Amino acid sequence: MSPRSLRDQAYHIIYERIASGALPKGDITSEVKLSAELDMSRTPVRAALQQLEKEGFVRIVPKHGVLVLDASAQRTGDLLELMAAAVLFTVGQVRRRDPDALGELADELSERMHAELAETDSETATGGLCAFELFALRRIVALGFNQEMMETLDRSASRLLWHRSCRRWAGPHREEAEAALRQLLLRLPAHGEAFPDALQRYVRLLKMTWA
């Protein structure tokens, strides 16, 4: 197997351990330990850790090991704003080129959201709603046919560990989360400040409840 393939394999394994909590935030591990656990040489593991450090998941501390980072509020806010910027840019571009596409997508996503809410338990099924949110954001950005924007969205969601951050869909936040997302989708084809205002409200809720 090529060093590149081994690097990618090591990256995905370590990333999944961080995402699943097998490598808890605040934990300290090491290149040597991970190499032994993954049954790989240190070269691909080191390259994988360097990539994870660039993405904000770990910090490599010389002579001390590898620290698994907890996301700061500032970093979380920056990534959410980056995702919102990709969505807002795309909507602006599509509104000028093919405004009907926004209305069609708004109807499609609103129907899917209604079905998702009907199928989920208000107390336990937060994962499906989290997944639907990201699906909806990706569908919006996909209308722009801009690969860079899509990669920005996906990379930001990955760094945020989106699928593990669903607190807004539980307890006292669920009603507000539902209202914010529903408004965001309904205002997708609207002109003026209606959609940017809805997006701002949605992002503000994400920041308040991110965990």
mmCIF file of C-alpha atoms in Angstrom:
data_model
loop_
_atom_site.group_PDB
_atom_site.id
_atom_site.type_symbol
_atom_site.label_atom_id
_atom_site.label_comp_id
_atom_site.label_asym_id
_atom_site.label_seq_id
_atom_site.Cartn_x
_atom_site.Cartn_y
_atom_site.Cartn_z
ATOM 1 C CA MET A 1 0.000 0.000 0.000
ATOM 2 C CA SER A 2 1.379 3.452 -0.900
ATOM 3 C CA PRO A 3 2.403 5.910 1.833
ATOM 4 C CA ARG A 4 -0.422 8.192 0.645
ATOM 5 C CA SER A 5 -2.999 5.430 1.076
ATOM 6 C CA LEU A 6 -1.636 4.567 4.506
ATOM 7 C CA ARG A 7 -1.766 8.237 5.480
ATOM 8 C CA ASP A 8 -5.401 8.455 4.398
ATOM 9 C CA GLN A 9 -6.235 5.235 6.230
ATOM 10 C CA ALA A 10 -4.560 6.484 9.410
ATOM 11 C CA TYR A 11 -6.321 9.843 9.092
ATOM 12 C CA HIS A 12 -9.777 8.300 8.832
ATOM 13 C CA ILE A 13 -9.216 5.869 11.706
ATOM 14 C CA ILE A 14 -7.918 8.571 14.051
ATOM 15 C CA TYR A 15 -10.639 10.993 12.969
ATOM 16 C CA GLU A 16 -13.340 8.399 13.683
ATOM 17 C CA ARG A 17 -11.864 7.760 17.117
ATOM 18 C CA ILE A 18 -12.053 11.473 17.882
ATOM 19 C CA ALA A 19 -15.579 11.748 16.461
ATOM 20 C CA SER A 20 -16.827 8.720 18.409
ATOM 21 C CA GLY A 21 -15.209 9.793 21.664
ATOM 22 C CA ALA A 22 -12.812 6.852 21.723
ATOM 23 C CA LEU A 23 -10.129 9.549 21.805
ATOM 24 C CA PRO A 24 -11.792 12.004 24.219
ATOM 25 C CA LYS A 25 -11.213 15.738 24.017
ATOM 26 C CA GLY A 26 -8.423 16.677 26.390
ATOM 27 C CA ASP A 27 -6.803 13.245 26.127
ATOM 28 C CA ILE A 28 -3.099 12.944 25.355
ATOM 29 C CA THR A 29 -1.841 10.211 23.069
ATOM 30 C CA SER A 30 1.317 9.811 21.020
ATOM 31 C CA GLU A 31 2.555 9.027 17.563
ATOM 32 C CA VAL A 32 4.255 5.876 18.864
ATOM 33 C CA LYS A 33 1.130 4.637 20.639
ATOM 34 C CA LEU A 34 -1.105 5.261 17.632
ATOM 35 C CA SER A 35 1.382 3.599 15.291
ATOM 36 C CA ALA A 36 1.324 0.475 17.457
ATOM 37 C CA GLU A 37 -2.477 0.465 17.712
ATOM 38 C CA LEU A 38 -2.919 0.942 13.968
ATOM 39 C CA ASP A 39 -0.096 -1.494 13.125
ATOM 40 C CA MET A 40 1.529 1.097 10.873
ATOM 41 C CA SER A 41 4.898 2.772 10.688
ATOM 42 C CA ARG A 42 5.202 6.221 12.226
ATOM 43 C CA THR A 43 5.498 8.017 8.866
ATOM 44 C CA PRO A 44 1.844 7.756 7.714
ATOM 45 C CA VAL A 45 0.585 8.266 11.276
ATOM 46 C CA ARG A 46 2.698 11.415 11.611
ATOM 47 C CA ALA A 47 1.332 12.732 8.303
ATOM 48 C CA ALA A 48 -2.235 11.990 9.412
ATOM 49 C CA LEU A 49 -1.696 13.785 12.721
ATOM 50 C CA GLN A 50 -0.242 16.798 10.926
ATOM 51 C CA GLN A 51 -3.368 16.987 8.771
ATOM 52 C CA LEU A 52 -5.621 16.664 11.819
ATOM 53 C CA GLU A 53 -3.647 19.440 13.501
ATOM 54 C CA LYS A 54 -4.208 21.722 10.489
ATOM 55 C CA GLU A 55 -7.933 21.010 10.757
ATOM 56 C CA GLY A 56 -8.009 21.864 14.446
ATOM 57 C CA PHE A 57 -8.662 18.412 15.911
ATOM 58 C CA VAL A 58 -5.329 17.880 17.681
ATOM 59 C CA ARG A 59 -2.224 19.741 18.760
ATOM 60 C CA ILE A 60 1.168 18.101 18.409
ATOM 61 C CA VAL A 61 3.276 19.086 21.418
ATOM 62 C CA PRO A 62 6.965 18.220 20.878
ATOM 63 C CA LYS A 63 8.331 15.832 23.531
ATOM 64 C CA HIS A 64 4.923 15.619 25.200
ATOM 65 C CA GLY A 65 2.592 13.911 22.749
ATOM 66 C CA VAL A 66 -0.594 14.672 20.860
ATOM 67 C CA LEU A 67 -3.377 16.582 22.603
ATOM 68 C CA VAL A 68 -6.957 16.020 21.411
ATOM 69 C CA LEU A 69 -8.486 19.492 21.280
ATOM 70 C CA ASP A 70 -11.847 20.661 22.481
ATOM 71 C CA ALA A 71 -13.516 23.119 20.123
ATOM 72 C CA SER A 72 -13.447 26.657 21.468
ATOM 73 C CA ALA A 73 -16.525 28.856 21.182
ATOM 74 C CA GLN A 74 -14.593 31.179 18.860
ATOM 75 C CA ARG A 75 -13.520 28.352 16.556
ATOM 76 C CA THR A 76 -17.041 26.915 16.506
ATOM 77 C CA GLY A 77 -18.518 30.307 15.690
ATOM 78 C CA ASP A 78 -16.002 30.890 12.907
ATOM 79 C CA LEU A 79 -16.798 27.552 11.268
ATOM 80 C CA LEU A 80 -20.559 28.096 11.502
ATOM 81 C CA GLU A 81 -20.145 31.550 9.952
ATOM 82 C CA LEU A 82 -18.087 30.007 7.161
ATOM 83 C CA MET A 83 -20.861 27.524 6.410
ATOM 84 C CA ALA A 84 -23.430 30.327 6.461
ATOM 85 C CA ALA A 85 -21.305 32.370 4.056
ATOM 86 C CA ALA A 86 -21.213 29.475 1.582
ATOM 87 C CA VAL A 87 -25.008 29.146 1.783
ATOM 88 C CA LEU A 88 -25.645 32.885 1.433
ATOM 89 C CA PHE A 89 -23.261 33.243 -1.509
ATOM 90 C CA THR A 90 -24.900 30.331 -3.306
ATOM 91 C CA VAL A 91 -28.431 31.631 -2.773
ATOM 92 C CA GLY A 92 -27.425 35.037 -4.133
ATOM 93 C CA GLN A 93 -25.888 33.470 -7.238
ATOM 94 C CA VAL A 94 -28.822 31.148 -7.900
ATOM 95 C CA ARG A 95 -31.402 33.904 -7.337
ATOM 96 C CA ARG A 96 -29.880 35.845 -10.234
ATOM 97 C CA ARG A 97 -29.494 32.822 -12.498
ATOM 98 C CA ASP A 98 -32.451 30.540 -11.769
ATOM 99 C CA PRO A 99 -34.806 31.855 -9.055
ATOM 100 C CA ASP A 100 -37.369 29.123 -9.717
ATOM 101 C CA ALA A 101 -34.836 26.543 -8.529
ATOM 102 C CA LEU A 102 -34.888 28.095 -5.059
ATOM 103 C CA GLY A 103 -38.663 27.808 -4.817
ATOM 104 C CA GLU A 104 -38.617 24.199 -5.960
ATOM 105 C CA LEU A 105 -35.907 23.296 -3.470
ATOM 106 C CA ALA A 106 -37.711 25.134 -0.661
ATOM 107 C CA ASP A 107 -40.834 23.047 -1.303
ATOM 108 C CA GLU A 108 -38.854 19.804 -1.492
ATOM 109 C CA LEU A 109 -36.900 20.426 1.706
ATOM 110 C CA SER A 110 -39.953 21.658 3.625
ATOM 111 C CA GLU A 111 -41.785 18.443 2.744
ATOM 112 C CA ARG A 112 -38.822 16.331 3.804
ATOM 113 C CA MET A 113 -38.538 18.223 7.057
ATOM 114 C CA HIS A 114 -42.230 17.658 7.762
ATOM 115 C CA ALA A 115 -41.777 13.929 7.130
ATOM 116 C CA GLU A 116 -38.639 13.792 9.285
ATOM 117 C CA LEU A 117 -40.391 15.493 12.188
ATOM 118 C CA ALA A 118 -43.373 13.161 11.875
ATOM 119 C CA GLU A 119 -41.130 10.102 12.086
ATOM 120 C CA THR A 120 -38.924 11.161 14.996
ATOM 121 C CA ASP A 121 -39.436 10.963 18.724
ATOM 122 C CA SER A 122 -39.167 14.370 20.323
ATOM 123 C CA GLU A 123 -36.920 13.129 23.108
ATOM 124 C CA THR A 124 -34.536 10.664 21.522
ATOM 125 C CA ALA A 125 -34.275 10.981 17.746
ATOM 126 C CA THR A 126 -31.960 13.965 17.466
ATOM 127 C CA GLY A 127 -29.485 12.347 15.078
ATOM 128 C CA GLY A 128 -31.897 12.144 12.164
ATOM 129 C CA LEU A 129 -32.784 15.817 12.443
ATOM 130 C CA CYS A 130 -29.101 16.766 12.643
ATOM 131 C CA ALA A 131 -28.450 14.740 9.511
ATOM 132 C CA PHE A 132 -31.398 16.370 7.739
ATOM 133 C CA GLU A 133 -30.070 19.853 8.560
ATOM 134 C CA LEU A 134 -26.732 19.117 6.946
ATOM 135 C CA PHE A 135 -28.466 17.431 4.006
ATOM 136 C CA ALA A 136 -30.565 20.584 3.493
ATOM 137 C CA LEU A 137 -27.544 22.887 3.639
ATOM 138 C CA ARG A 138 -25.677 20.684 1.151
ATOM 139 C CA ARG A 139 -28.660 20.666 -1.229
ATOM 140 C CA ILE A 140 -28.768 24.457 -1.135
ATOM 141 C CA VAL A 141 -25.046 24.823 -1.836
ATOM 142 C CA ALA A 142 -25.240 22.164 -4.571
ATOM 143 C CA LEU A 143 -27.510 24.498 -6.565
ATOM 144 C CA GLY A 144 -24.491 26.714 -7.164
ATOM 145 C CA PHE A 145 -22.473 24.015 -8.958
ATOM 146 C CA ASN A 146 -19.415 25.381 -7.148
ATOM 147 C CA GLN A 147 -17.125 22.628 -5.921
ATOM 148 C CA GLU A 148 -15.070 24.984 -3.753
ATOM 149 C CA MET A 149 -18.175 26.104 -1.875
ATOM 150 C CA MET A 150 -19.292 22.509 -1.381
ATOM 151 C CA GLU A 151 -15.868 21.518 -0.076
ATOM 152 C CA THR A 152 -15.886 24.514 2.279
ATOM 153 C CA LEU A 153 -19.248 23.433 3.664
ATOM 154 C CA ASP A 154 -18.244 19.779 4.037
ATOM 155 C CA ARG A 155 -14.864 20.566 5.571
ATOM 156 C CA SER A 156 -16.416 22.950 8.100
ATOM 157 C CA ALA A 157 -19.122 20.428 9.059
ATOM 158 C CA SER A 158 -16.459 17.755 9.480
ATOM 159 C CA ARG A 159 -14.330 19.965 11.721
ATOM 160 C CA LEU A 160 -17.405 20.776 13.808
ATOM 161 C CA LEU A 161 -18.228 17.060 14.233
ATOM 162 C CA TRP A 162 -21.705 18.039 13.073
ATOM 163 C CA HIS A 163 -23.306 14.634 13.600
ATOM 164 C CA ARG A 164 -22.374 14.694 17.305
ATOM 165 C CA SER A 165 -23.631 18.216 17.996
ATOM 166 C CA CYS A 166 -27.410 17.852 18.169
ATOM 167 C CA ARG A 167 -28.338 19.451 21.494
ATOM 168 C CA ARG A 168 -30.651 21.965 19.782
ATOM 169 C CA TRP A 169 -33.027 19.103 18.873
ATOM 170 C CA ALA A 170 -33.465 17.969 22.467
ATOM 171 C CA GLY A 171 -35.146 19.387 25.532
ATOM 172 C CA PRO A 172 -36.113 23.045 25.650
ATOM 173 C CA HIS A 173 -34.344 24.020 22.421
ATOM 174 C CA ARG A 174 -36.215 21.748 20.023
ATOM 175 C CA GLU A 175 -39.188 24.032 19.402
ATOM 176 C CA GLU A 176 -36.948 26.993 18.593
ATOM 177 C CA ALA A 177 -34.702 24.844 16.386
ATOM 178 C CA GLU A 178 -37.704 23.592 14.440
ATOM 179 C CA ALA A 179 -39.047 27.130 13.964
ATOM 180 C CA ALA A 180 -35.660 28.507 12.868
ATOM 181 C CA LEU A 181 -35.020 25.752 10.338
ATOM 182 C CA ARG A 182 -38.556 25.862 8.984
ATOM 183 C CA GLN A 183 -38.314 29.629 8.485
ATOM 184 C CA LEU A 184 -34.929 29.244 6.793
ATOM 185 C CA LEU A 185 -36.343 26.816 4.235
ATOM 186 C CA LEU A 186 -39.556 28.757 3.606
ATOM 187 C CA ARG A 187 -37.641 31.987 2.998
ATOM 188 C CA LEU A 188 -35.179 30.386 0.610
ATOM 189 C CA PRO A 189 -36.875 31.881 -2.500
ATOM 190 C CA ALA A 190 -37.684 35.239 -0.852
ATOM 191 C CA HIS A 191 -36.128 38.500 -2.042
ATOM 192 C CA GLY A 192 -34.565 41.255 0.026
ATOM 193 C CA GLU A 193 -33.374 40.569 3.550
ATOM 194 C CA ALA A 194 -35.870 37.814 4.388
ATOM 195 C CA PHE A 195 -33.494 34.913 3.747
ATOM 196 C CA PRO A 196 -30.341 36.521 5.227
ATOM 197 C CA ASP A 197 -32.325 37.378 8.363
ATOM 198 C CA ALA A 198 -33.589 33.794 8.660
ATOM 199 C CA LEU A 199 -30.065 32.457 8.125
ATOM 200 C CA GLN A 200 -28.703 34.782 10.801
ATOM 201 C CA ARG A 201 -31.356 33.605 13.254
ATOM 202 C CA TYR A 202 -30.555 29.965 12.488
ATOM 203 C CA VAL A 203 -26.800 30.426 12.897
ATOM 204 C CA ARG A 204 -27.315 32.312 16.161
ATOM 205 C CA LEU A 205 -29.291 29.340 17.491
ATOM 206 C CA LEU A 206 -26.544 26.935 16.405
ATOM 207 C CA LYS A 207 -23.932 28.977 18.257
ATOM 208 C CA MET A 208 -26.036 29.120 21.421
ATOM 209 C CA THR A 209 -26.717 25.392 21.546
ATOM 210 C CA TRP A 210 -23.609 23.856 19.995
ATOM 211 C CA ALA A 211 -22.354 20.850 21.929
#
